[in-house]
XYZ file of C-alpha atoms in Angstrom:
472
model
C -60.270 46.403 -12.285
C -57.009 45.171 -11.652
C -58.333 41.495 -12.390
C -59.819 42.712 -15.657
C -56.248 43.857 -16.732
C -54.972 40.614 -15.659
C -57.327 38.586 -17.750
C -56.944 40.953 -20.604
C -53.149 40.350 -20.779
C -53.722 36.298 -20.740
C -56.116 36.730 -23.603
C -53.529 39.048 -25.465
C -50.759 36.170 -24.802
C -53.038 33.319 -25.681
C -53.671 35.003 -29.376
C -49.834 35.810 -29.701
C -48.891 32.237 -28.643
C -51.331 30.825 -31.302
C -50.072 32.991 -33.840
C -46.478 31.998 -33.212
C -47.224 28.565 -33.406
C -49.618 28.251 -36.391
C -48.456 31.276 -38.469
C -44.871 31.363 -38.034
C -43.834 27.563 -37.653
C -39.955 28.654 -38.247
C -39.658 29.869 -34.839
C -37.297 28.024 -32.702
C -39.328 26.783 -30.028
C -41.851 25.866 -32.566
C -39.682 23.294 -34.914
C -40.793 20.265 -33.013
C -44.403 20.837 -33.768
C -43.548 21.615 -37.456
C -41.518 17.997 -37.436
C -44.351 16.211 -36.084
C -46.671 17.357 -39.130
C -43.836 15.950 -41.548
C -43.429 12.170 -42.617
C -40.467 10.575 -40.864
C -38.033 8.976 -43.498
C -35.042 7.115 -42.475
C -31.632 7.968 -42.937
C -29.128 4.865 -42.874
C -26.494 6.482 -40.928
C -25.531 9.543 -38.633
C -26.284 13.200 -40.103
C -22.557 13.544 -41.421
C -21.915 10.244 -42.181
C -22.414 7.899 -45.313
C -22.529 4.228 -46.091
C -19.312 2.558 -46.733
C -18.362 -0.922 -47.537
C -20.194 -3.783 -45.689
C -23.023 -1.508 -44.636
C -20.814 0.188 -42.318
C -21.109 4.029 -41.682
C -17.872 6.331 -42.103
C -17.780 10.210 -42.005
C -16.706 12.724 -44.748
C -16.963 16.294 -44.667
C -17.289 16.733 -48.450
C -20.667 14.541 -48.715
C -23.516 16.096 -50.489
C -26.867 16.776 -48.826
C -29.901 14.615 -48.763
C -32.104 17.597 -48.194
C -32.101 18.402 -51.927
C -33.446 14.922 -53.125
C -36.179 15.500 -55.436
C -39.630 14.086 -54.268
C -42.354 12.602 -56.774
C -46.558 12.788 -56.547
C -48.142 10.023 -55.283
C -50.459 9.349 -58.343
C -48.492 9.807 -61.388
C -44.210 9.406 -61.260
C -43.661 13.098 -61.945
C -41.661 15.624 -59.827
C -43.548 17.275 -57.274
C -41.359 20.386 -57.128
C -40.395 19.648 -53.585
C -37.468 18.389 -52.017
C -36.789 16.189 -48.919
C -36.440 19.224 -46.628
C -39.898 20.289 -47.730
C -41.799 17.005 -47.123
C -39.797 14.782 -44.685
C -38.133 14.716 -41.344
C -35.007 12.658 -41.661
C -34.417 10.447 -38.694
C -30.612 9.447 -38.862
C -29.193 6.364 -37.630
C -32.252 4.440 -37.334
C -31.398 1.060 -39.010
C -27.573 0.496 -39.004
C -27.316 0.799 -35.168
C -25.153 -2.313 -34.172
C -27.437 -2.949 -30.858
C -30.659 -2.765 -32.503
C -32.513 -3.289 -36.250
C -30.062 -6.326 -36.917
C -32.573 -7.809 -39.061
C -32.756 -4.895 -41.386
C -28.895 -4.251 -41.608
C -28.616 -8.088 -42.268
C -31.316 -8.404 -44.972
C -31.696 -5.075 -46.520
C -30.768 -4.881 -50.389
C -29.157 -2.141 -52.162
C -31.275 -1.253 -55.193
C -28.562 -0.076 -57.295
C -26.621 -3.345 -56.710
C -29.781 -4.893 -58.551
C -30.516 -2.507 -61.321
C -33.410 -1.367 -59.426
C -34.387 2.382 -58.871
C -36.068 4.392 -56.202
C -38.403 7.265 -56.433
C -39.328 8.682 -53.105
C -42.905 10.120 -52.810
C -44.604 12.559 -50.848
C -46.714 10.595 -48.651
C -43.161 8.868 -47.660
C -43.570 5.612 -49.586
C -40.660 4.535 -51.807
C -41.810 3.392 -55.277
C -39.163 0.597 -56.766
C -38.902 0.285 -60.606
C -37.524 -3.803 -60.805
C -37.263 -4.159 -64.402
C -37.918 -7.197 -66.226
C -40.109 -8.308 -63.085
C -43.578 -9.631 -63.449
C -44.495 -6.967 -60.644
C -42.239 -4.067 -61.861
C -43.528 -1.596 -59.443
C -43.035 -1.959 -55.787
C -44.070 0.006 -53.122
C -42.377 0.016 -49.989
C -43.502 1.564 -46.721
C -41.202 4.251 -44.665
C -40.570 1.843 -42.044
C -38.711 -0.843 -44.577
C -36.072 1.423 -46.173
C -33.592 4.054 -45.459
C -31.780 6.346 -47.748
C -28.261 7.512 -47.689
C -25.220 8.490 -49.919
C -22.670 5.217 -51.044
C -18.931 6.199 -51.387
C -17.637 4.621 -54.297
C -13.818 3.651 -55.186
C -13.176 7.042 -55.825
C -13.539 8.885 -52.347
C -14.888 12.182 -53.971
C -17.657 10.699 -55.750
C -20.949 9.513 -53.925
C -24.183 8.149 -55.350
C -27.544 8.288 -53.793
C -29.062 4.925 -53.059
C -31.646 3.172 -51.020
C -31.316 0.058 -48.451
C -34.702 -1.895 -48.741
C -36.560 -4.633 -46.959
C -38.506 -6.381 -49.618
C -41.774 -8.371 -48.748
C -40.867 -11.859 -47.455
C -41.331 -14.726 -50.145
C -43.840 -17.397 -49.211
C -42.148 -20.511 -48.691
C -44.065 -23.669 -49.093
C -44.425 -25.426 -45.883
C -45.132 -28.955 -47.108
C -42.723 -29.337 -49.917
C -41.932 -32.793 -48.793
C -45.494 -33.826 -49.049
C -45.673 -32.502 -52.674
C -42.686 -34.469 -53.475
C -43.703 -37.944 -51.878
C -47.060 -37.299 -54.046
C -44.969 -36.435 -57.071
C -43.089 -39.909 -56.627
C -46.403 -41.686 -56.245
C -47.873 -40.217 -59.207
C -44.534 -41.382 -61.152
C -45.000 -44.932 -59.624
C -48.542 -45.026 -61.314
C -47.417 -43.709 -64.845
C -44.629 -46.120 -64.829
C -46.871 -48.736 -64.283
C -49.270 -47.445 -67.106
C -46.114 -47.629 -69.668
C -45.375 -51.181 -68.280
C -48.832 -52.332 -69.193
C -48.961 -50.661 -72.729
C -45.385 -52.014 -73.416
C -46.694 -55.404 -72.508
C -49.898 -55.419 -74.467
C -49.084 -55.131 -78.027
C -52.972 -54.470 -78.980
C -53.081 -51.313 -77.104
C -50.247 -49.881 -78.875
C -52.204 -48.604 -81.939
C -52.281 -44.728 -83.248
C -53.845 -43.620 -80.082
C -52.080 -45.826 -77.799
C -48.930 -44.225 -78.896
C -50.264 -40.945 -78.256
C -51.187 -41.823 -74.572
C -47.741 -43.479 -74.139
C -46.208 -40.291 -75.390
C -48.658 -37.999 -73.023
C -48.055 -40.213 -69.960
C -44.339 -39.993 -70.852
C -43.736 -36.390 -71.041
C -45.557 -35.916 -67.671
C -43.398 -38.678 -65.862
C -40.297 -37.269 -67.074
C -41.513 -33.701 -65.987
C -42.529 -35.067 -62.392
C -39.173 -37.088 -62.049
C -37.255 -33.791 -63.066
C -39.431 -31.630 -60.614
C -38.907 -34.162 -57.595
C -35.018 -33.828 -58.331
C -35.275 -30.135 -58.274
C -37.485 -30.365 -54.976
C -35.099 -32.853 -53.246
C -31.422 -32.094 -54.260
C -28.892 -29.189 -53.615
C -28.387 -27.880 -57.199
C -25.500 -25.927 -58.757
C -26.316 -22.931 -60.966
C -25.962 -24.815 -63.938
C -27.853 -27.752 -62.719
C -30.563 -25.844 -61.558
C -31.001 -24.040 -64.992
C -30.916 -27.415 -66.705
C -33.422 -29.272 -64.743
C -35.712 -26.140 -64.568
C -35.904 -25.961 -68.603
C -36.042 -29.729 -68.784
C -38.963 -29.804 -66.490
C -40.771 -26.968 -68.315
C -40.379 -28.393 -71.603
C -41.884 -32.002 -70.464
C -44.789 -30.082 -68.692
C -45.560 -28.214 -71.892
C -45.059 -31.298 -73.991
C -47.439 -33.247 -71.469
C -50.334 -30.488 -72.247
C -49.924 -30.499 -76.191
C -50.064 -34.252 -75.974
C -53.276 -33.862 -74.392
C -53.957 -31.297 -77.065
C -53.243 -33.845 -79.646
C -55.790 -36.413 -78.173
C -58.551 -33.737 -78.483
C -57.636 -33.100 -81.889
C -57.275 -36.327 -83.080
C -60.910 -37.501 -81.784
C -62.333 -34.490 -83.183
C -60.772 -35.073 -86.482
C -61.864 -38.699 -86.400
C -65.468 -37.740 -85.650
C -65.596 -35.168 -88.082
C -64.893 -37.437 -90.795
C -67.384 -39.846 -89.650
C -70.139 -36.972 -89.531
C -69.095 -36.307 -93.242
C -69.139 -40.053 -94.145
C -65.401 -39.807 -95.284
C -62.307 -41.603 -95.025
C -58.907 -39.841 -93.753
C -56.766 -40.102 -97.121
C -53.628 -39.799 -94.994
C -51.423 -42.763 -93.424
C -51.479 -42.864 -89.814
C -47.607 -42.718 -89.573
C -47.739 -39.453 -91.300
C -50.082 -38.087 -88.901
C -48.429 -39.437 -85.881
C -45.232 -37.813 -87.073
C -47.115 -34.361 -87.521
C -48.389 -34.789 -83.927
C -44.525 -35.251 -82.736
C -43.347 -32.261 -84.481
C -46.094 -30.175 -82.818
C -46.278 -31.764 -79.326
C -42.410 -32.145 -78.947
C -41.648 -28.847 -81.497
C -43.627 -26.045 -79.890
C -42.687 -26.817 -76.215
C -38.835 -27.110 -77.475
C -39.329 -23.739 -79.343
C -40.746 -22.159 -75.734
C -38.060 -23.718 -73.759
C -35.401 -22.235 -76.005
C -36.827 -18.869 -75.824
C -37.140 -19.260 -72.019
C -33.661 -20.043 -71.640
C -32.261 -17.179 -73.988
C -34.446 -14.749 -71.795
C -32.418 -16.096 -68.825
C -29.180 -16.566 -70.380
C -29.130 -12.991 -71.666
C -30.907 -11.210 -68.743
C -28.368 -8.534 -68.511
C -29.077 -7.146 -71.984
C -32.776 -7.375 -71.618
C -32.476 -4.354 -68.966
C -33.105 -1.979 -72.047
C -36.452 -3.504 -72.398
C -37.856 -3.475 -68.849
C -41.416 -4.587 -69.823
C -40.000 -8.181 -70.808
C -40.384 -10.597 -67.739
C -36.990 -12.533 -66.986
C -37.100 -15.904 -65.194
C -34.252 -15.073 -63.018
C -33.072 -18.753 -62.725
C -31.667 -19.618 -60.345
C -31.416 -16.247 -58.750
C -35.073 -16.506 -57.414
C -34.710 -20.247 -57.093
C -34.788 -23.416 -59.165
C -38.175 -23.744 -61.621
C -40.471 -21.125 -62.282
C -41.322 -19.015 -59.348
C -44.540 -17.103 -58.350
C -45.573 -14.765 -60.959
C -43.293 -16.115 -63.678
C -44.743 -19.696 -63.535
C -48.302 -17.961 -63.896
C -46.906 -16.037 -67.181
C -44.849 -18.711 -68.963
C -46.264 -21.944 -67.418
C -49.798 -21.119 -66.406
C -51.059 -19.372 -69.221
C -50.104 -21.958 -72.181
C -51.906 -24.556 -70.315
C -55.048 -22.461 -69.708
C -54.888 -21.709 -73.407
C -54.535 -25.243 -74.426
C -57.223 -26.186 -72.172
C -59.530 -23.811 -73.646
C -58.497 -24.987 -77.073
C -58.952 -28.664 -75.970
C -62.664 -27.933 -74.642
C -63.280 -26.545 -78.030
C -62.582 -29.606 -79.751
C -64.796 -31.429 -77.543
C -67.588 -29.250 -78.037
C -67.301 -29.653 -81.605
C -66.803 -33.627 -81.694
C -70.264 -33.760 -79.531
C -71.683 -31.524 -82.417
C -70.251 -33.988 -84.966
C -71.462 -37.020 -83.116
C -74.601 -35.702 -83.028
C -74.713 -34.937 -86.645
C -73.351 -38.294 -87.359
C -75.942 -40.164 -85.591
C -78.602 -38.028 -86.752
C -77.529 -39.137 -90.411
C -76.714 -42.753 -89.424
C -79.994 -44.982 -88.917
C -78.458 -48.816 -89.412
C -74.920 -49.992 -88.927
C -73.689 -53.248 -89.275
C -72.195 -55.002 -86.597
C -68.753 -54.572 -87.376
C -68.859 -50.606 -87.731
C -71.339 -50.588 -84.628
C -68.518 -52.121 -82.558
C -65.851 -49.815 -84.128
C -68.106 -46.677 -83.715
C -68.438 -47.794 -80.138
C -65.148 -47.913 -79.456
C -64.439 -44.570 -80.867
C -67.031 -43.115 -78.499
C -65.553 -44.930 -75.555
C -61.965 -43.335 -76.450
C -63.922 -40.063 -76.840
C -65.691 -40.391 -73.265
C -62.108 -41.442 -71.761
C -60.737 -38.316 -73.224
C -62.976 -35.973 -71.879
C -62.638 -37.649 -68.622
C -58.706 -36.829 -68.696
C -59.215 -33.320 -69.795
C -61.720 -32.752 -67.006
C -59.511 -34.193 -64.552
C -56.230 -32.322 -65.766
C -58.060 -29.057 -66.441
C -59.765 -28.473 -63.174
C -56.762 -29.255 -61.236
C -54.344 -26.783 -63.185
C -57.384 -24.310 -62.767
C -57.664 -24.843 -59.154
C -53.826 -24.606 -58.922
C -54.097 -21.126 -60.551
C -56.777 -20.322 -58.349
C -54.496 -21.107 -55.437
C -51.752 -18.705 -57.136
C -53.905 -16.012 -56.519
C -55.124 -16.798 -53.199
C -51.925 -18.216 -51.794
C -53.109 -18.128 -48.146
C -56.097 -20.097 -48.349
C -54.905 -23.217 -46.760
C -57.723 -25.401 -48.642
C -55.950 -24.972 -51.825
C -52.730 -26.928 -50.430
C -55.125 -30.008 -50.541
C -56.119 -29.229 -54.298
C -52.038 -28.927 -55.153
C -51.623 -32.290 -53.872
C -54.403 -33.908 -55.435
C -53.126 -32.067 -58.585
C -49.809 -33.702 -58.341
C -51.727 -37.326 -57.865
C -52.515 -37.125 -61.314
C -50.702 -40.511 -62.248
C -53.137 -42.475 -60.080
C -55.986 -40.796 -61.922
C -54.456 -41.629 -65.264
C -54.004 -45.202 -64.259
C -57.566 -45.430 -63.063
C -58.926 -43.998 -66.335
C -56.650 -46.222 -68.903
C -55.636 -49.286 -66.953
C -58.440 -49.748 -64.222
C -61.045 -51.402 -67.443
C -62.098 -55.003 -67.241
C -61.266 -55.273 -70.925
C -57.441 -54.288 -70.022
C -57.486 -56.652 -67.238
C -58.616 -59.534 -69.399
C -56.069 -58.740 -71.870
C -53.537 -58.880 -69.085
C -54.625 -62.163 -67.779
C -54.762 -63.904 -71.619
C -51.216 -62.235 -71.942
C -49.835 -63.970 -68.864
C -51.508 -67.242 -69.666
C -49.845 -66.921 -73.200
C -46.459 -66.333 -71.601
C -46.672 -69.141 -69.406
C -47.836 -71.494 -71.960
C -45.053 -70.290 -74.144
C -42.520 -71.087 -71.210
C -43.856 -74.459 -70.853
C -43.832 -75.443 -74.604
C -40.828 -73.272 -75.406
C -42.609 -70.751 -77.299
C -45.366 -70.212 -79.758
C -46.072 -69.327 -83.358
C -46.818 -66.214 -85.021
C -50.391 -67.161 -85.672
C -50.999 -67.762 -81.871
C -49.451 -63.891 -81.360
C -52.125 -62.562 -83.873
C -54.845 -64.569 -82.386
C -54.043 -62.994 -79.141
C -53.970 -59.500 -80.367
C -57.479 -59.819 -81.965
C -59.078 -61.764 -79.156
C -60.310 -58.557 -77.457
C -60.564 -55.267 -79.368
C -60.218 -51.967 -77.757
């Protein structure tokens, strides 16, 4: 009987303890259980301290409470109706200790210093609003931030702020390899220009377009090499970045001119009509497009960067942040302002090439017999078309692979494609210069120059004959 009473008392006591732990979590001995159910959020300093100058902690009896900070829903950025005391357990002095977490104290950034805003969410994550950034909303886990009050110049005024460790930026491990490959490309592009300057018969309308295309890419690569190799001031960084951006855009605009020009030529052949516009007028129009459009876009990019502080009222506008984020365009900004226009131009180029194929088919269907001169001329035009298609395939595929590597930056295989993309100078040299008829012209030109040096010069008639011996 006595054993039954003891067991009954034990059962009743167990029920009482269970009720106290589950139904009444506010009782003193049950506070640790309650806190373990809450998400831990780091407070930068001790309970009665705030952050002062130089990320140091100091005490003040008039500091407001962090427990009343509003908390936002996870799905939508709306106040949940709860505060910190309802959802979180504040863990004081977790990050500004002298003996530990030095990496946080040295690398944590204060949000308001950069014009950012932070929103505490009920799951403990901090949602950072970074205006004028490509990735405007950044989610920070609880272990990578702390919250506290910051005392201003007026000792009675405190402002709430967050100190955040942002995800590290991916630094290229083979920048020197990129630079070497870029300089190799510059060497072959310089050889291309020397050959075209050495052979006057190559400098027809198409030849001038090709020279402008290669010269633009040469300048872009040279400026990019300077950016990669040099320690630059802020003004030098901005200037070289804008120059590199202009010449990269101009390169693709000249490639666009090549595709348009060959389409226009075969379109006139298919319709059996001659272009009435002078070649000088066409080239002037091409220059206005291939230099004017990049100039306008470069000017717009420079204005966005110059007036970045005034753009905060328009947080959806992406600012390049040069040189704060580094020289030249970085990460997502490069994707938006450089790769996107390039892809648009590549699509337009291939549209012109498909239309050109249609015009060639229509022209061949309507032409049965060609005289020898016209046949030679048309074969030359068709050869130019195939060369431009090869060039566009090489350029388009390489930049497409670079865009893919942007979305998959941790894939080591794409480092090889990036290097190959930089080696486009060698590709251009092979496509345009490593041709039998070009080498024949070089040999003839060298022989004529040697003869001229021996005889003290040659006549204008000889120069004309040299230019006409081997046609394009």
